[in-house]
XYZ file of C-alpha atoms in Angstrom:
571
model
C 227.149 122.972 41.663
C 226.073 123.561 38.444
C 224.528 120.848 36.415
C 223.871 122.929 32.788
C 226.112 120.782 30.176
C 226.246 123.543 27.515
C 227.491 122.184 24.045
C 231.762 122.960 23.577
C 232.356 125.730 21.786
C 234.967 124.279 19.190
C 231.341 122.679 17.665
C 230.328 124.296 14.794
C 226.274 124.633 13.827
C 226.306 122.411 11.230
C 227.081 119.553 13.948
C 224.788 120.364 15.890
C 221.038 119.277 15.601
C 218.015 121.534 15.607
C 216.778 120.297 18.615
C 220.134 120.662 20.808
C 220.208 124.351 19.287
C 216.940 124.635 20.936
C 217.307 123.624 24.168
C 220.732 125.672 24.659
C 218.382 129.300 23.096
C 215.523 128.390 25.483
C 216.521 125.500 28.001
C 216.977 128.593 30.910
C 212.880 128.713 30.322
C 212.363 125.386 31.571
C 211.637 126.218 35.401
C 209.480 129.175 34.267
C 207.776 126.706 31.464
C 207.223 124.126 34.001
C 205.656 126.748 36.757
C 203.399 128.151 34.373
C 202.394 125.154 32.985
C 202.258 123.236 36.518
C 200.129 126.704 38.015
C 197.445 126.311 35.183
C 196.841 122.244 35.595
C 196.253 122.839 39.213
C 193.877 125.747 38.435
C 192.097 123.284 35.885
C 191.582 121.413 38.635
C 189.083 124.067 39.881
C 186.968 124.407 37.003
C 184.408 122.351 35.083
C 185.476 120.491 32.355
C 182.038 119.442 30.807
C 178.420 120.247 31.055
C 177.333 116.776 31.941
C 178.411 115.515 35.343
C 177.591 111.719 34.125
C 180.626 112.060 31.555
C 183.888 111.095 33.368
C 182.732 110.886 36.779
C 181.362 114.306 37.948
C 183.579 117.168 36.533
C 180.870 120.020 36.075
C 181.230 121.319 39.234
C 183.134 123.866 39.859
C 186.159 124.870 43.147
C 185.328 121.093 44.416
C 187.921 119.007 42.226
C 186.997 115.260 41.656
C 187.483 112.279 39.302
C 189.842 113.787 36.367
C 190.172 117.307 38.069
C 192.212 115.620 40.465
C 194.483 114.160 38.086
C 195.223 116.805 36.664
C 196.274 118.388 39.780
C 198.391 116.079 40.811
C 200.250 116.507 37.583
C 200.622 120.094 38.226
C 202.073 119.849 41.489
C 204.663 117.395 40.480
C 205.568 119.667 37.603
C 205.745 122.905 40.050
C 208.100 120.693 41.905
C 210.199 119.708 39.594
C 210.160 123.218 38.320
C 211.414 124.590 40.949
C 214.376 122.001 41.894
C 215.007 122.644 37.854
C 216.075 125.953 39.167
C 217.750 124.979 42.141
C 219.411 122.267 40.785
C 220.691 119.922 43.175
C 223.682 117.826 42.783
C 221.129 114.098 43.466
C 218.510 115.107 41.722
C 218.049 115.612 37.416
C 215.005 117.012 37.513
C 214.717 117.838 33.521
C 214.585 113.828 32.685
C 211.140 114.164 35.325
C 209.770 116.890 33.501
C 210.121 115.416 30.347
C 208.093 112.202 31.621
C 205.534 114.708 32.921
C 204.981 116.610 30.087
C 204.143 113.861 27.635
C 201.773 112.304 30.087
C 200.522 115.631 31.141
C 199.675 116.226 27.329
C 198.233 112.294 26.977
C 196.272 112.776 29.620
C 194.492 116.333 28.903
C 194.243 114.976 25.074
C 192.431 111.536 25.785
C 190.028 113.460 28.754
C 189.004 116.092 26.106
C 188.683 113.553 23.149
C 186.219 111.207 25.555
C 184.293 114.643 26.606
C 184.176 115.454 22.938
C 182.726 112.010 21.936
C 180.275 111.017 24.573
C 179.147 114.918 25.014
C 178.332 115.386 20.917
C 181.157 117.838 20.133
C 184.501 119.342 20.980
C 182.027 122.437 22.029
C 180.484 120.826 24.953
C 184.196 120.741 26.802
C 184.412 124.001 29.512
C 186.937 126.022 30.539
C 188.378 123.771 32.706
C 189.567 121.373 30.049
C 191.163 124.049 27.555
C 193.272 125.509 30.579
C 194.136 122.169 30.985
C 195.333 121.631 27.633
C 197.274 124.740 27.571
C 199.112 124.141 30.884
C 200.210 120.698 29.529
C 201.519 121.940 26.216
C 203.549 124.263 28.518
C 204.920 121.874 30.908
C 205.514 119.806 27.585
C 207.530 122.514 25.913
C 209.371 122.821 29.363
C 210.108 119.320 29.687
C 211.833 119.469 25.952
C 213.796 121.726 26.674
C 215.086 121.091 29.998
C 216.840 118.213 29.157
C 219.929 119.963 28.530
C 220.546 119.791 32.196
C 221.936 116.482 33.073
C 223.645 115.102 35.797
C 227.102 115.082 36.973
C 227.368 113.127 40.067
C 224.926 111.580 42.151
C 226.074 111.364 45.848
C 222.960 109.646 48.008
C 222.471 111.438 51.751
C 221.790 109.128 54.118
C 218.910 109.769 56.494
C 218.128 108.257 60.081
C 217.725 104.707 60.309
C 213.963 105.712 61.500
C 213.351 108.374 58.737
C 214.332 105.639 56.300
C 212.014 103.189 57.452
C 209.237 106.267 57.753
C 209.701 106.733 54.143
C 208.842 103.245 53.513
C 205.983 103.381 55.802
C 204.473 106.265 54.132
C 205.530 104.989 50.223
C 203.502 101.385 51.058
C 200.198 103.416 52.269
C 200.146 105.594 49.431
C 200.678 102.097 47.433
C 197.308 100.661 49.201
C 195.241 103.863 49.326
C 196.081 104.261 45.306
C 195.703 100.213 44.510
C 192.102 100.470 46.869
C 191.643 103.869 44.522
C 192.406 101.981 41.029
C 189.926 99.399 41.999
C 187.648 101.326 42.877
C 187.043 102.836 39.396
C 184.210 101.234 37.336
C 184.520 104.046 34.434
C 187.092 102.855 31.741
C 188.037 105.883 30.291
C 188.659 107.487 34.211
C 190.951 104.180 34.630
C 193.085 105.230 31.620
C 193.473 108.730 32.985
C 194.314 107.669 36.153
C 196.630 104.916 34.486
C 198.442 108.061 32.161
C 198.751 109.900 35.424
C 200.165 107.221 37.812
C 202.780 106.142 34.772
C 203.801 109.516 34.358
C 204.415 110.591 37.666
C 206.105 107.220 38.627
C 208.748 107.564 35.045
C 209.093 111.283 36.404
C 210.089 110.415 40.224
C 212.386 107.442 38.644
C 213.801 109.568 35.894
C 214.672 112.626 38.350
C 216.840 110.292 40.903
C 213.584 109.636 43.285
C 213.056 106.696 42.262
C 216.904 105.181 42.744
C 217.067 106.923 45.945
C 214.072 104.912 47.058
C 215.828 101.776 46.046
C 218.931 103.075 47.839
C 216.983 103.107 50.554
C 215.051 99.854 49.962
C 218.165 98.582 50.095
C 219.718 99.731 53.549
C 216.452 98.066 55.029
C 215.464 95.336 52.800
C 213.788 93.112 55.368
C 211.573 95.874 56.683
C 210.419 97.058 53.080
C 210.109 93.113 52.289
C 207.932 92.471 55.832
C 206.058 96.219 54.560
C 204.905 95.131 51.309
C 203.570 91.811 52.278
C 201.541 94.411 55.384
C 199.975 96.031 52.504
C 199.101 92.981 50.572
C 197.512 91.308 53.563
C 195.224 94.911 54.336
C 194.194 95.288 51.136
C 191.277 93.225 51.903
C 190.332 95.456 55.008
C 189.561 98.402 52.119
C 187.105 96.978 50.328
C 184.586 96.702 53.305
C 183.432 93.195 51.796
C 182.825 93.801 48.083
C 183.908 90.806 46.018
C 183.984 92.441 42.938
C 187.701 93.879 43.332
C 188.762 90.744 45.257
C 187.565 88.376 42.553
C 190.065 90.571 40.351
C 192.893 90.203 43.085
C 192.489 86.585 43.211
C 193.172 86.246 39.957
C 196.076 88.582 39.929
C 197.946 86.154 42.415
C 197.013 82.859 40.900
C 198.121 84.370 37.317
C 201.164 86.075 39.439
C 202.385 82.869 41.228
C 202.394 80.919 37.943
C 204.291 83.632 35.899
C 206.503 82.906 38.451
C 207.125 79.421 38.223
C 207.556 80.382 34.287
C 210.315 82.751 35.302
C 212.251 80.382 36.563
C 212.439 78.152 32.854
C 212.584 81.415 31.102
C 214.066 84.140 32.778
C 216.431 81.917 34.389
C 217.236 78.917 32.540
C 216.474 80.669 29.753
C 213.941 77.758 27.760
C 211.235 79.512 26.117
C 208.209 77.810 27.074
C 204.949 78.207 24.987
C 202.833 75.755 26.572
C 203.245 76.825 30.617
C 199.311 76.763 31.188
C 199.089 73.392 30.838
C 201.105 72.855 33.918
C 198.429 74.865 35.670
C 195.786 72.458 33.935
C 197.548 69.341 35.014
C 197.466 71.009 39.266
C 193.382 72.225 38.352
C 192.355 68.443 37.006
C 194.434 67.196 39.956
C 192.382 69.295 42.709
C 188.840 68.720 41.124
C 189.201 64.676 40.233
C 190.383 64.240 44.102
C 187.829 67.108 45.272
C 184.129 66.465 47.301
C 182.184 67.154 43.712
C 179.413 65.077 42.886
C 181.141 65.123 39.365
C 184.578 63.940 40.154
C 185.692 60.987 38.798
C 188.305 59.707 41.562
C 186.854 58.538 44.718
C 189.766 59.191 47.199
C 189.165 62.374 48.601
C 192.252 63.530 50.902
C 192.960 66.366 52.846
C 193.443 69.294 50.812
C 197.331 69.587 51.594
C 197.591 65.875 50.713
C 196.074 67.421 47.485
C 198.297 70.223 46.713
C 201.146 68.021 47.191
C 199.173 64.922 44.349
C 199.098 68.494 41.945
C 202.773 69.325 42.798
C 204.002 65.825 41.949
C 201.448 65.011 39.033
C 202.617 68.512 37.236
C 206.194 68.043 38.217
C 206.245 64.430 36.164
C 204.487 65.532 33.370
C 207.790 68.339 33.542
C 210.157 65.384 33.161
C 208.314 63.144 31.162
C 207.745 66.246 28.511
C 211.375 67.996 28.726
C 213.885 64.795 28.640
C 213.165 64.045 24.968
C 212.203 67.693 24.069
C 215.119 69.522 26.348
C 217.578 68.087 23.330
C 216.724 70.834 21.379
C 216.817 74.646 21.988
C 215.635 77.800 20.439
C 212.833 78.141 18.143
C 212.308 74.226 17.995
C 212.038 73.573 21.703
C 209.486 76.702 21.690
C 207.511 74.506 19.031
C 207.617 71.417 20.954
C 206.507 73.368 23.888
C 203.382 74.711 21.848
C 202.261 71.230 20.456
C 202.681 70.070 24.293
C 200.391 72.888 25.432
C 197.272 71.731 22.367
C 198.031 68.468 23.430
C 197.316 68.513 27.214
C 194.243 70.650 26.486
C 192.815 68.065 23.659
C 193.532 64.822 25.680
C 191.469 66.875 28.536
C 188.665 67.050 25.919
C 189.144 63.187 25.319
C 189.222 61.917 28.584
C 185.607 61.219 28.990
C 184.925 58.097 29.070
C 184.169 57.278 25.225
C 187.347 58.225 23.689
C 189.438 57.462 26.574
C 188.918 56.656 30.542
C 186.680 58.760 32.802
C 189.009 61.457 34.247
C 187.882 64.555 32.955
C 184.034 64.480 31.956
C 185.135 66.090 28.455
C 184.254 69.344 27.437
C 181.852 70.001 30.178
C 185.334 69.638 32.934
C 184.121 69.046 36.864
C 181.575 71.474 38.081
C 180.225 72.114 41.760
C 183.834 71.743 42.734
C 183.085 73.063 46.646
C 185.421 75.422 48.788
C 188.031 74.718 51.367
C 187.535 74.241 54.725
C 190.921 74.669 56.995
C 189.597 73.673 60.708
C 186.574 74.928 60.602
C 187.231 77.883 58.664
C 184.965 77.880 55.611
C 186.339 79.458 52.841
C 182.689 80.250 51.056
C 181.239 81.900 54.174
C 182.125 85.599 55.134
C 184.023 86.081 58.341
C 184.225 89.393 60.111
C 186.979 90.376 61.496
C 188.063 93.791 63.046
C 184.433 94.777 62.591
C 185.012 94.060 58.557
C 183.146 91.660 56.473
C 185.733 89.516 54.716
C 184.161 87.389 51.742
C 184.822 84.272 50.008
C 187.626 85.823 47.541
C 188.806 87.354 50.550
C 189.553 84.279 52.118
C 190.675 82.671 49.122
C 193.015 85.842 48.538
C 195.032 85.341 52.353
C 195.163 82.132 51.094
C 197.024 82.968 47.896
C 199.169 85.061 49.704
C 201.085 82.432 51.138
C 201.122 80.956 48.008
C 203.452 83.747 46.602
C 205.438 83.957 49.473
C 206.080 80.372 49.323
C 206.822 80.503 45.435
C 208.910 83.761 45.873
C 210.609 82.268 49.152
C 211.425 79.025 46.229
C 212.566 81.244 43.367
C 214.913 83.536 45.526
C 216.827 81.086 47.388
C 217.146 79.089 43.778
C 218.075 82.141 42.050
C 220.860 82.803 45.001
C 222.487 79.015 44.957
C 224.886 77.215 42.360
C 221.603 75.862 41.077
C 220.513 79.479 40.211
C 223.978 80.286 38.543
C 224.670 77.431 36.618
C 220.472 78.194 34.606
C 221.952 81.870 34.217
C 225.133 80.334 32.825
C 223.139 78.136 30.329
C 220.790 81.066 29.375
C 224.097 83.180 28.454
C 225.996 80.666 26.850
C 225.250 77.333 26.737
C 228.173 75.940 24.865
C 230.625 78.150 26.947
C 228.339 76.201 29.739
C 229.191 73.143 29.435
C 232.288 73.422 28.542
C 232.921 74.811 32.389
C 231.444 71.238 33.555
C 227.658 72.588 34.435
C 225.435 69.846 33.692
C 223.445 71.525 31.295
C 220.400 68.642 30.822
C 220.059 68.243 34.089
C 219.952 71.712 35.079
C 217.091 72.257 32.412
C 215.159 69.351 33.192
C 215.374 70.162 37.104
C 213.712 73.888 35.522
C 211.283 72.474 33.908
C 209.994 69.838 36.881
C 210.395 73.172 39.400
C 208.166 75.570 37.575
C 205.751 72.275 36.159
C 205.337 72.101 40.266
C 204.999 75.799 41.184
C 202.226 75.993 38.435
C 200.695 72.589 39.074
C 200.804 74.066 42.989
C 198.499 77.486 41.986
C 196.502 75.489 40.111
C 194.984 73.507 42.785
C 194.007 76.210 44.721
C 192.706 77.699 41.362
C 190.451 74.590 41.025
C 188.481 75.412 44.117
C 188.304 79.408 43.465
C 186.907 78.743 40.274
C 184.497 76.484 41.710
C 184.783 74.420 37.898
C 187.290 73.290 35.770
C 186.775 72.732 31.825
C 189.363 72.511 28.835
C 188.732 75.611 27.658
C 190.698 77.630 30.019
C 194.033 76.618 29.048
C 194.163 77.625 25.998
C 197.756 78.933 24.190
C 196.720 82.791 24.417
C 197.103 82.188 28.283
C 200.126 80.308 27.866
C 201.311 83.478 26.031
C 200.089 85.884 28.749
C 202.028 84.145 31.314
C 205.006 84.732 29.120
C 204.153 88.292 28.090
C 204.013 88.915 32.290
C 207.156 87.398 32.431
C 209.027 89.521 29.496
C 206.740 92.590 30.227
C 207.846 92.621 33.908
C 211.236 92.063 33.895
C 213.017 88.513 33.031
C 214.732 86.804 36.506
C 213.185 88.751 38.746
C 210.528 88.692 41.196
C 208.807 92.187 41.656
C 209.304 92.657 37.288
C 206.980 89.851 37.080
C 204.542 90.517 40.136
C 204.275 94.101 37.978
C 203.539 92.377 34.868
C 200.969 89.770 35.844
C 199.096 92.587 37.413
C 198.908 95.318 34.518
C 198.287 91.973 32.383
C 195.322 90.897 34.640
C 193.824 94.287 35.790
C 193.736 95.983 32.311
C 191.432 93.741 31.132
C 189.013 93.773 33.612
C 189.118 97.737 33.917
C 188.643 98.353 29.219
C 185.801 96.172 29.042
C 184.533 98.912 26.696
C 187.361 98.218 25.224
C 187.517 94.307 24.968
C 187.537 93.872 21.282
C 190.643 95.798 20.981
C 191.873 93.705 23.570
C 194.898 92.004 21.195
C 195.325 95.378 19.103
C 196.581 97.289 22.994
C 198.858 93.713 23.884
C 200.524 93.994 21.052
C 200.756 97.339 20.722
C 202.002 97.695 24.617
C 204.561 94.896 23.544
C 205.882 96.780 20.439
C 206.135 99.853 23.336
C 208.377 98.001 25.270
C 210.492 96.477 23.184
C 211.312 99.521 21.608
C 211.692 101.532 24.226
C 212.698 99.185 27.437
C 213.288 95.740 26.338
C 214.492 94.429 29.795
C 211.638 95.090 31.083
C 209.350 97.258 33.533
C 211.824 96.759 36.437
C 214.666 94.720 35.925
C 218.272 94.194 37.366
C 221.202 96.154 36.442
C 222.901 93.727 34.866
C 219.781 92.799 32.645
C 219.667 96.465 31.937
C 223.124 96.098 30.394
C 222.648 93.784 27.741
C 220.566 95.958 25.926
C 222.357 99.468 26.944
C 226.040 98.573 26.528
C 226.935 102.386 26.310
C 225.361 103.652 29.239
C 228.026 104.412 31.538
C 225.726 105.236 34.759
C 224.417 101.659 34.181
C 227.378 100.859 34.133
C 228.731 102.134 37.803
C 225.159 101.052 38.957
C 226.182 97.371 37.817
C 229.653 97.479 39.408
C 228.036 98.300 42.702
C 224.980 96.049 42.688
C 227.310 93.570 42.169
C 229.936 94.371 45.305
C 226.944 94.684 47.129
C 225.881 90.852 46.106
C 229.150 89.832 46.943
C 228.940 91.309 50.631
């Protein structure tokens, strides 16, 4: 079946742009383009790029590909791929959106390698062969992904495989997800990260734009329970790949904390739709709660219960301070309740400052917070120690990390079931319309308050266990740029949905840690990534089809895709 969609011929030239004239002349190039182009990045691959083997990992050496050489590779194969299904067209598959996502990060890639050769090498001359064959093999997949768009899909008809082969493709899918997460982590260079970054992001917008990635969540779907029960596998081995080392753990640790809070966040904004701007103080109020009843020398309560008995004292503490703050402030909406929120979030962290004892009671210590806080101990298992099991070292983020696990598969367990009930509906009815709302008899107040004391007790929840990680807990840590992280994870991901915000607290935690060399341009790439997105996909990194909608009305495969995720729901 042919896919080409060659312009009618009753169009004259004059309606027709440049560019569409372009692609119907040279669009029959595109598999040729894309060969070429794919043939000379995996040849790159094979040569040295620079002189000095310190300069983006070692990429003098020549036929034995490593570090950046690899990347490139990888993009060449998926453009000889695509290349060739270009030519063969098949009736699932639109291979010429892939290319075009391949050739822009092909040409991103090659251009920020040779620019970081160029700089820490002393000159544009110092780059080798390997890097100008790279260059020219992206521009060519480039110019072949341009034009290639002019074949577009008719109709998308899904086979369906095995039962087994099914779940064998989400076997395989989850280990390359750990062996590329262990990989990622792995990387101490900054400039290799971004490389790798370009490539992964390119490759993934390449699979999802040529039907891959929808086929994957067709078949996600036929075995939802087994690709559910697979990624929480691969979270819980993650640990066995880092034979030990803290140093990625610590990072992964923080990923969850920061992930199981955005969470609770999703549920005011992405569901109820109440735009929150003081969240981390929630987090504060379950922190304070686990080091004033912990075994520090420095805490200032002297009950010290079981550390369950504790999580539940953070739960309940940060759930009242949810009601106490949103019954006079939930009478408002929009941009004033998002002020309110804001002076809530200063004023937790200030009344932390003055709760020392002089300019209020002994709670807090101040500014210097409760130190030595010590770790957990569940039945003998000491959380500080390092445990081997399987013949692996496991160390104290390790530990911390299982424990954090169940954590998110508690919160996620809380947010799905919510999101599924009336309770869920009746916050998506208020975020849509809340006069329309109310006027249907959903008790609008009370469905915001109960929001508002859920996530206050899903944060207050992480932060206990955040308390102990940390080993200290001070003012200074809940500050309103974190408050506006959380958020940013929230919108970034993918509002009322689970994996959307998993995604987005982890590109929001790890790409920090990975540009330190980059740290005081830290604010200049958020807000640049945030102008990105709204422009470009405003409902997010992976969000529902429905979500999708509001902001692509006239997409008519969005449409269909809609209609069926929502007979599907109603199965």
């Amino acid at each position: 079946m042919s896919t080409n969609t060659a312009l009618p011929d009753v169009l004259d030239d004059s309606d027709v742009s440049r560019r569409d004239r372009l692609r119907e002349q040279h669009g029959a190039k595109a598999p040729l383009l894309a060969l070429a182009g794919g043939v000379l990045l995996l040849v790159s691959g094979l040569l040295s790029w620079s002189y000095d083997d310190r300069i983006l990992g070692d990429i003098s050496i020549r036929f034995y590909p490593a570090g950046i050489q690899i990347y490139a590779m990888v993009l060449g194969l998926v453009a000889v791929v695509l290349g060739v299904l270009l030519r063969r067209r098949p009736g699932w598959l639109n291979p010429g959106r892939g290319l075009a996502a391949v050739g822009w990060g092909s040409l991103v890639f090659v251009v920020v390698a040779l620019v970081t050769i160029a700089r820490q090498a002393g000159g544009s001359i110092n780059i080798n062969e390997g890097g100008w064959v790279a260059l020219v093999g992206a521009l060519l997949v480039f110019a072949a992904g341009f034009v290639a768009q002019r074949f577009e899909l008719n109709v998308r008809t899904w086979p369906r495989l095995p039962g087994w082969a099914e779940i064998l493709v989400i076997v395989v899918l989850m280990a390359v997800l750990l062996f590329t997460t262990a990989y990622t982590l792995g990387l101490d260079d900054s400039w290799t990260f971004v490389c790798l970054l370009v490539t992964l992001l390119s490759v993934a917008i390449a699979l999802v734009g040529s039907g891959f990635g929808e086929y994957v969540g067709f078949v996600g779907g036929n075995n939802r329970r087994v690709l559910l029960l697979a990624a929480f596998l691969v979270a819980f081995l993650f640990p066995f790949t880092q034979d030990g080392s803290d140093a990625n753990m610590s990072i992964a640790t923080q990923i969850l904390i920061f992930a199981a809070t955005a969470l609770g966040l999703n549920i005011v904004v992405g569901l109820a739709g109440l735009l929150d701007l003081g969240y981390i103080a929630f987090l504060g109020t379950g922190a304070y709660v686990g080091a004033m009843l912990s075994q520090s020398t420095f805490a200032t309560i002297g009950w010290k219960p079981p550390f369950l008995v504790v999580m539940l004292c953070g739960m309940a503490v940060a759930s009242t301070f949810g009601l106490i703050i949103g019954s006079p402030t939930l009478r408002v909406s929009g941009d004033y309740l998002a002020i309110v929120t804001l002076g809530f979030g200063e004023i937790f962290r200030l009344a932390m400052f003055n709760l020392d004892g002089t300019n209020g009671p002994d709670l807090t210590n101040g500014p210097n917070g409760i130190p030595a806080i010590p770790d957990l101990n569940f039945f003998g298992w000491d959380f500080g120690k390092v445990h081997t099991v399987a013949g692996i070292p496991l160390g104290r983020f390790s530990n911390y990390y299982f424990l954090l696990l169940l954590l998110i598969a508690f919160v996620i367990l809380v947010f799905s079931r919510l999101n599924d009930s009336r309770i869920g509906r009746g916050w998506v009815a208020i975020r849509e319309d809340e006069r329309a709302a109310e006027a249907m008899g959903v008790n609008v107040f009370g469905l915001k308050l109960l929001a508002f004391a859920i996530g206050a007790a899903l944060a207050g929840l992480a932060g206990t266990i955040k308390a102990h990680q940390d080993t200290s807990v001070t003012p200074d840590q809940y500050i309103f740029l974190e408050s506006a992280f959380l958020l940013a994870a929230v919108v970034l991901g993918g509002m009322g949905t689970v994996a959307g915000v998993l995604v987005g607290a982890t590109i929001l935690k790890l790409l920090p840690e990975k540009l330190r060399d980059a740290a005081d341009y830290r604010l200049l790439l958020f807000g640049l990534l945030l102008v990105i997105m709204m422009r470009f996909r405003p409902e997010g990194l992976v969000a529902s089809k429905r979500r999708q909608l509001e902001f692509h009305e006239d997409d008519e495969e969005l449409v269909q895709l809609a209609q069926t995720e929502h007979l599907e729901e109603a199965k």
